[in-house]
Coordinates of C-alpha atoms and ligand atoms in Angstrom, one line a residue:
X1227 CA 0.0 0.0 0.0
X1228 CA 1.1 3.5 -0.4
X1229 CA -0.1 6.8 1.2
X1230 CA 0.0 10.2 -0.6
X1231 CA 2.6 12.7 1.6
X1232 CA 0.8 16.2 0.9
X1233 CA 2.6 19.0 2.3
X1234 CA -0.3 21.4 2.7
X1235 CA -2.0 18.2 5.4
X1236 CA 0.9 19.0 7.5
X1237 CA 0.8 22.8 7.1
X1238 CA -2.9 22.2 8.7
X1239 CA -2.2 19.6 11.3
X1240 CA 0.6 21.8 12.7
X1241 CA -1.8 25.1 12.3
X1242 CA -4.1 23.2 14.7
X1243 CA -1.8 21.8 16.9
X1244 CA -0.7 25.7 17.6
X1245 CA -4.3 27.3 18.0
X1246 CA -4.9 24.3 20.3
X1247 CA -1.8 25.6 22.8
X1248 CA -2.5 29.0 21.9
X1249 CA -6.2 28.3 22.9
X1250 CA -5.1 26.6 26.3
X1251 CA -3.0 30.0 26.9
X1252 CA -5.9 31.6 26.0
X1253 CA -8.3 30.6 28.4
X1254 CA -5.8 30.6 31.5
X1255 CA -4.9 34.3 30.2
X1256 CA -8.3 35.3 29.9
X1257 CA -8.0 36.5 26.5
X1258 CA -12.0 35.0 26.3
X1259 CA -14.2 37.4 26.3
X1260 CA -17.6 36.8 26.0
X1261 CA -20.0 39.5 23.6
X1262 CA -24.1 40.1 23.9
X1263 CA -26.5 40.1 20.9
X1264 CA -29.9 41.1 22.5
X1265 CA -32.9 39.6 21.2
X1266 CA -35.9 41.7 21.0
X1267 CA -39.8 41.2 21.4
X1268 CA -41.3 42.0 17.6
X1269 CA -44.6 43.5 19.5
X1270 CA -43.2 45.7 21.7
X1271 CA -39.4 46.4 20.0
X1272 CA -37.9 45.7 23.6
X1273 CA -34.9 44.0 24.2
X1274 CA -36.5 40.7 26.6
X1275 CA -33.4 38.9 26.4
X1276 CA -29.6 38.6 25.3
X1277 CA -27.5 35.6 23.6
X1278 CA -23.6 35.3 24.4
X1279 CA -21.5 34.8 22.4
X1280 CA -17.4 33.9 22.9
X1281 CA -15.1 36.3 21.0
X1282 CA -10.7 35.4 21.4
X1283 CA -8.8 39.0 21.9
X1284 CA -5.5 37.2 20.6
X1285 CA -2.8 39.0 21.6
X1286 CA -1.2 39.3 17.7
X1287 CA -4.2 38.6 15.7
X1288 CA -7.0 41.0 17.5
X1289 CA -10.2 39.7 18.0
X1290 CA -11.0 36.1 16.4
X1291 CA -14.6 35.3 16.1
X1292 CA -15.6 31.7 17.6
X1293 CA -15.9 29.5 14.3
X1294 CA -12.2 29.5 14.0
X1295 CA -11.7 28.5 17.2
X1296 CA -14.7 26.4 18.6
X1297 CA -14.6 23.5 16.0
X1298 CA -10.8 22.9 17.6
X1299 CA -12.2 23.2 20.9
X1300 CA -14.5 21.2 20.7
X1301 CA -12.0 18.3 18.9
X1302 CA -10.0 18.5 21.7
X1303 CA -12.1 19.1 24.3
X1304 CA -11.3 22.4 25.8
X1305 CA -14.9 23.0 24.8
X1306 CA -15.8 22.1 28.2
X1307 CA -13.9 24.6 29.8
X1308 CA -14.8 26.9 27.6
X1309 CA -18.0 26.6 27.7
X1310 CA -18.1 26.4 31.6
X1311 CA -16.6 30.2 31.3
X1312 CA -18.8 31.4 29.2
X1313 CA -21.9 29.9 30.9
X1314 CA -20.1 31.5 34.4
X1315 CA -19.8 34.9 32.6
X1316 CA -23.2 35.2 30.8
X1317 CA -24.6 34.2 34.4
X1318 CA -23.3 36.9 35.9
X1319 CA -23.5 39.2 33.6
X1320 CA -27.1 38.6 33.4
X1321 CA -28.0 38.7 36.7
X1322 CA -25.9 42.2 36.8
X1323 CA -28.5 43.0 33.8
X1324 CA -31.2 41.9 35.9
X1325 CA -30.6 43.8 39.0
X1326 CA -30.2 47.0 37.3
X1327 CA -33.0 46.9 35.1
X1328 CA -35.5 45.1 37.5
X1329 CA -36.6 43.1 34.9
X1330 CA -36.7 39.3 34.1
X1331 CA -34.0 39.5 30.8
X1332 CA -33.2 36.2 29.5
X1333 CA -30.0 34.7 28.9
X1334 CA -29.1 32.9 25.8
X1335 CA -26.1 30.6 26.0
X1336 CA -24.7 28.0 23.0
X1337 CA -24.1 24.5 24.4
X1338 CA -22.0 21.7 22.6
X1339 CA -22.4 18.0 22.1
X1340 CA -19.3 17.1 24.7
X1341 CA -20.6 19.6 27.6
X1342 CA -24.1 17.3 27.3
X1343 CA -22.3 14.2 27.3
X1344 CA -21.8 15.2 31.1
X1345 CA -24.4 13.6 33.2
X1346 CA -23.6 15.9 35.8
X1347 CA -24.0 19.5 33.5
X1348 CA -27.4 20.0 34.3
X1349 CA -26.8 20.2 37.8
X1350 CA -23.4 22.2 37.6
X1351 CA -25.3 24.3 35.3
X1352 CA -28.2 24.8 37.9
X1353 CA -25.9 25.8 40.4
X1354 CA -23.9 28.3 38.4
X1355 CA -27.1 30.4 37.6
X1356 CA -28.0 29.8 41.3
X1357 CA -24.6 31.3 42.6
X1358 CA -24.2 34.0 40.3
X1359 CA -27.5 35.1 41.2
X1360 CA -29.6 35.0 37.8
X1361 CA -33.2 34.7 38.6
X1362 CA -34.8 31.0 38.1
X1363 CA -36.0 30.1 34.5
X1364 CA -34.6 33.2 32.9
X1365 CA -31.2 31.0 31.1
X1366 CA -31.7 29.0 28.0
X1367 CA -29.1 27.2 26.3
X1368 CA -28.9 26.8 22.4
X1369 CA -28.3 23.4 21.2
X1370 CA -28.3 22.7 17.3
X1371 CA -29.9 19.9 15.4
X1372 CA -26.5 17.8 15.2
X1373 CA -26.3 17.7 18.8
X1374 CA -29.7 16.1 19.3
X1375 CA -28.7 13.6 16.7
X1376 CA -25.5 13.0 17.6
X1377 CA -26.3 12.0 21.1
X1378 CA -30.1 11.0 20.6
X1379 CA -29.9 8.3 23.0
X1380 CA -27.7 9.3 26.5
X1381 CA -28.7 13.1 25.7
X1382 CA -31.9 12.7 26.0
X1383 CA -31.8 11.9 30.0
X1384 CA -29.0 14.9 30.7
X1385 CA -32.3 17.4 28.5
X1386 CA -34.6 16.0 30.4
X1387 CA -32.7 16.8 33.5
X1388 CA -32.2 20.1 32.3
X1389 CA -35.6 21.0 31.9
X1390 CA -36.0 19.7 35.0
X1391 CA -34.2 22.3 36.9
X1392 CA -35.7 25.0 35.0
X1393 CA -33.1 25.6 32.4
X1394 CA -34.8 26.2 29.0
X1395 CA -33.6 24.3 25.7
X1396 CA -33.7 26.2 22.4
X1397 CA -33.1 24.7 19.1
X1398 CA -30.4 26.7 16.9
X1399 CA -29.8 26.8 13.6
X1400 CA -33.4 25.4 13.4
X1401 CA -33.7 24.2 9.4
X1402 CA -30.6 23.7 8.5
X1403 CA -29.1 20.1 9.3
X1404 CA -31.7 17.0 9.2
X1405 CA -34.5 19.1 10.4
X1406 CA -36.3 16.3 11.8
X1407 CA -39.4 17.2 13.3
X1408 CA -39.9 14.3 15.7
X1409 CA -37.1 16.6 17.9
X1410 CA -39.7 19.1 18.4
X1411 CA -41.9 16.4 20.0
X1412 CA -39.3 14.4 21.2
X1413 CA -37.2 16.4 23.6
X1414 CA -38.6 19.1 25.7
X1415 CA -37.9 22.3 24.0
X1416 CA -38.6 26.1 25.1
X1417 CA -38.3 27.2 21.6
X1418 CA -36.3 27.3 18.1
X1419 CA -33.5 30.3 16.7
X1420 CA -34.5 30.1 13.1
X1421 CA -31.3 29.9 11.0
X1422 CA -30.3 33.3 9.3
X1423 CA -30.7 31.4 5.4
X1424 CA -34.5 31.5 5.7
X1425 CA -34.6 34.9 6.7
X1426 CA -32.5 36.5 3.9
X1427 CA -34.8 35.9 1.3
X1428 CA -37.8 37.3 3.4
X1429 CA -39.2 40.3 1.2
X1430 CA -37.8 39.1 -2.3
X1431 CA -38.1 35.5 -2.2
X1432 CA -41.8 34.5 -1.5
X1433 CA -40.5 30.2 -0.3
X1434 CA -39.0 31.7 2.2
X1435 CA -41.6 33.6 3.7
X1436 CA -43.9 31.1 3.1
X1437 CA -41.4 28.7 5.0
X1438 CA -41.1 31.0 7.7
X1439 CA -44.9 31.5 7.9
X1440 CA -45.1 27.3 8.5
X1441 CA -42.3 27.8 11.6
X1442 CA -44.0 30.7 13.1
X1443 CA -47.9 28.6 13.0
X1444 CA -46.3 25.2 13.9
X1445 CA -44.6 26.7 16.3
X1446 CA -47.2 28.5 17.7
X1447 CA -49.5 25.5 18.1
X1448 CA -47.0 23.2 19.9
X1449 CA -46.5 26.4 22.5
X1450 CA -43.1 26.8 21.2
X1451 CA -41.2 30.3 21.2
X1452 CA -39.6 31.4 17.7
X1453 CA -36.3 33.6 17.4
X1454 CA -35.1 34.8 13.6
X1455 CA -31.6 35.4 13.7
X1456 CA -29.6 37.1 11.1
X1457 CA -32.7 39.7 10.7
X1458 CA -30.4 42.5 9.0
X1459 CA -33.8 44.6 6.6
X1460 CA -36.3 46.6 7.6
X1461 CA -38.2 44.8 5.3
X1462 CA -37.6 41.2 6.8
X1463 CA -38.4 42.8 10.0
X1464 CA -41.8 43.9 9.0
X1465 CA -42.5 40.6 7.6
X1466 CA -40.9 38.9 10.3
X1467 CA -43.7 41.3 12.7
X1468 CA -46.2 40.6 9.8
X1469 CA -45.9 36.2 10.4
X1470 CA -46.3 36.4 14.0
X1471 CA -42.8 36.0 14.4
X1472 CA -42.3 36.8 18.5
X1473 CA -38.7 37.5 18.4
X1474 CA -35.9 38.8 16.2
X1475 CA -32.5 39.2 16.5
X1476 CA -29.6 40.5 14.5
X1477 CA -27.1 43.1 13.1
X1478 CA -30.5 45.8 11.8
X1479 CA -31.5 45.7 15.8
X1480 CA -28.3 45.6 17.6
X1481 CA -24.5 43.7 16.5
X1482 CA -22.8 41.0 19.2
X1483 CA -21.1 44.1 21.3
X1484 CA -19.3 43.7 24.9
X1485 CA -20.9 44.3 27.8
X1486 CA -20.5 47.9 28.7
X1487 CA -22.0 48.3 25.3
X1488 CA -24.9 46.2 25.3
X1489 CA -25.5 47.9 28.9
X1490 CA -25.7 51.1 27.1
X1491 CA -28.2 49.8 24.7
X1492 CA -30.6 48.3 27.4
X1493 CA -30.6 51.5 28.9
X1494 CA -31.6 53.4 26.1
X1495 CA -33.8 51.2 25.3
X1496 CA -35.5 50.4 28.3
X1497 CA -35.5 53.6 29.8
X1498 CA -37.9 55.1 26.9
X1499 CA -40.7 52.4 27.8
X1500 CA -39.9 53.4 31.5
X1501 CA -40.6 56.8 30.8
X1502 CA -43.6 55.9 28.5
X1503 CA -45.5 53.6 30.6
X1504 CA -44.7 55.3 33.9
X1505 CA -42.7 52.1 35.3
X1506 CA -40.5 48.8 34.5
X1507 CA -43.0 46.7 35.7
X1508 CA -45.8 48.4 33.3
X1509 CA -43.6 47.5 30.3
X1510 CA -43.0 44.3 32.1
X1511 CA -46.8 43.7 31.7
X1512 CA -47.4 44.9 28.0
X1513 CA -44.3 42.9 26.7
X1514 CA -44.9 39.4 28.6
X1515 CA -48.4 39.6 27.6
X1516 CA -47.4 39.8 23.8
X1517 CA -45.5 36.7 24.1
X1518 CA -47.1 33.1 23.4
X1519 CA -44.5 31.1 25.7
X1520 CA -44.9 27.8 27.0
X1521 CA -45.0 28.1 30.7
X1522 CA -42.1 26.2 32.4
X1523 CA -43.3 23.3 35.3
X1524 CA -43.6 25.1 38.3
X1525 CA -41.3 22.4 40.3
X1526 CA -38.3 23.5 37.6
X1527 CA -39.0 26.9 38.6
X1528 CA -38.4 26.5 42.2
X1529 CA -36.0 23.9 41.7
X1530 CA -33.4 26.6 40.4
X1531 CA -34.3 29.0 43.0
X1532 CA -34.0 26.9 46.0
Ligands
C2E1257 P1 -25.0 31.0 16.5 O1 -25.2 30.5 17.9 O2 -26.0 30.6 15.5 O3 -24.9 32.6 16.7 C1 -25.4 33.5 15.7 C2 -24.3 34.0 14.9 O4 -24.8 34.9 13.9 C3 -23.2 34.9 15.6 O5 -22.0 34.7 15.0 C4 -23.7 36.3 15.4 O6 -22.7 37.3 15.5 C5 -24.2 36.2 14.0 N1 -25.2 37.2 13.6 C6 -26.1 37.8 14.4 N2 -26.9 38.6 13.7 C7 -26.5 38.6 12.4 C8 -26.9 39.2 11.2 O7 -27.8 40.0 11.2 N3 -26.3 38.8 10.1 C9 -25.2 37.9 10.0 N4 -24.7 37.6 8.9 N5 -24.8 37.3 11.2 C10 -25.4 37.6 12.3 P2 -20.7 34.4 15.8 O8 -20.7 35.3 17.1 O9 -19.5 34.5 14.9 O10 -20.8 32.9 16.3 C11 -20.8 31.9 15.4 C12 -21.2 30.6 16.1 O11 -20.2 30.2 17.0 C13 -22.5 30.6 16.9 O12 -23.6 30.6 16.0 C14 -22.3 29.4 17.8 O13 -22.7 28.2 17.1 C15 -20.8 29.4 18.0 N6 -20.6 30.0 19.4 C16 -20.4 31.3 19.7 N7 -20.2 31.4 21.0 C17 -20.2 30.1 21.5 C18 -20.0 29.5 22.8 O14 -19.9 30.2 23.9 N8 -20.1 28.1 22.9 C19 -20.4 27.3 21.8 N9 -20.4 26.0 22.0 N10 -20.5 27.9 20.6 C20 -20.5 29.2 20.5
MG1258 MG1 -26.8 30.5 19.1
MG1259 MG1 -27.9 30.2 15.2

């Protein structure tokens, strides 16, 4: 037998090897730093909750953005630590969020296949929120279609768990991948992020609207929350408003900025309805009564708070 020696396989294999050190460095530096994209409520245009997102501040390549480096992470398993910063972060961050703002704002964070293989992450996960002080049944992790296939089987007990101590599961990416709708039946979902592909043709391309229209109404009758991401037109907006969509997010609303910034935002944001409706807990009214959401079992509630 003979094997073909190409020198651009070991140009990658070393390129790897060195953002795999580099990304050990990395997370013992703390040249993580973890970015906010809000997500806003299409009835009321207020920001109801915010999705993390991990950005590296390399020290001689600036800022890298996470799909050069998570695919490697998760390979060699530093996901797991990585993901355990993040999820420590975001907590805090958005109980921080909370506390100022006196309202309920949701956190968003991505999950990966290797941190669910852990039959122990939904209780470490519970009792990070708990200790960072974000209030019960306000964090929802983002899985995407591969995971659920991936690990179908042993998965299925650690998302049960999961919902079981109050933490919400949304469905990223939802329609690209298999798309299997048994998972929306078959594991106990909070919701689905619509990926950004169906939402670029919304306005010109009539499929897509017509696809998104389907998501929105099946959605809707299973008591399932819908997020477009990647919404970047007015005129996908006003459609996205238009199908009942509930929840938008992307660069037309607000980009993936760090904290201080997204602080700014909520501010502005949030301050205007304040002033409007006379208090937080007024808007608090008007915007969770525009939202179909599944409500979460009362013993995952207190389950997280306890
Ligand atoms: P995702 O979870 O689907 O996140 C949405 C991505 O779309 C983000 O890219 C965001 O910056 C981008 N985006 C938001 N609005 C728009 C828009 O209007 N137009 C366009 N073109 N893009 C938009 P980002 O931050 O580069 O993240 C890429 C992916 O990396 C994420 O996709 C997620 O799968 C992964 N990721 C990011 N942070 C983490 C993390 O902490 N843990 C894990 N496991 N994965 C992460
Ligand atoms: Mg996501
Ligand atoms: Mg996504």
């Amino acid at each position: 037998r003979y094997e073909l020696f190409d020198a651009t396989v070991r140009a990658q294999v070393l390129s790897r090897l060195h953002t795999e050190t580099e990304l050990r460095k990395a997370l013992e530096c703390e040249q993580l730093h973890v970015y906010y994209q809000p997500i806003i409520d299409t009835a009321t245009g207020q920001p109801v909750a915010t999705e993390a997102l991990v950005r590296w501040q390399h020290p001689d390549h600036g800022l890298i953005p996470p799909l050069e480096f998570i695919p490697i992470a998760e390979e060699t398993g530093l996901i797991v630590e990585l993901g355990r910063y993040v999820l420590e972060q975001a907590c805090e961050q958005g109980a921080a969020w909370q506390r100022q703002f006196a309202l309920p704002l949701e956190m968003f964070v991505n999950v990966s296949a290797h941190q669910l293989a852990n039959q122990l992450f939904p209780v470490e996960v519970a009792e990070i929120a708990r200790r960072r002080g974000l209030l019960a049944g306000t964090l929802e992790l983002e899985v995407t279609e591969s995971v659920l296939m991936g690990e179908a089987g042993s998965s299925a007990t650690v998302l049960n768990e999961l919902d079981a101590h109050g933490l919400r599961l949304m469905l990223d990416d939802f329609g690209t991948g298999y798309s299997s709708l048994s998972y929306l039946r078959r594991f106990p979902l909070g919701g689905v992020k619509v990926d950004r592909s169906f939402i670029d043709g919304l306005g010109d391309n009539p499929q897509d609207a017509a696809i998104m229209k389907a998501i929105v109404e099946m959605c809707r009758a299973l008591g399932l929350t819908v997020v477009a991401e990647g919404v970047e037109t007015d005129t996908q907006l006003r459609q996205l408003r238009q199908l009942g969509c509930e929840r938008v997010q992307g660069y037309l609303l607000c980009h993936p900025r760090p904290p201080e910034e997204i602080t700014e935002f909520l501010n502005e944001r949030l301050v205007t309805v304040t002033e409007a409706e006379g208090s937080a807990s007024a808007y608090l009214k008007t915007a969770r009564a525009n939202v179909v959401r599944p409500s979460l079992p009362q013993r995952a509630v207190g389950s997280l708070r306890n």
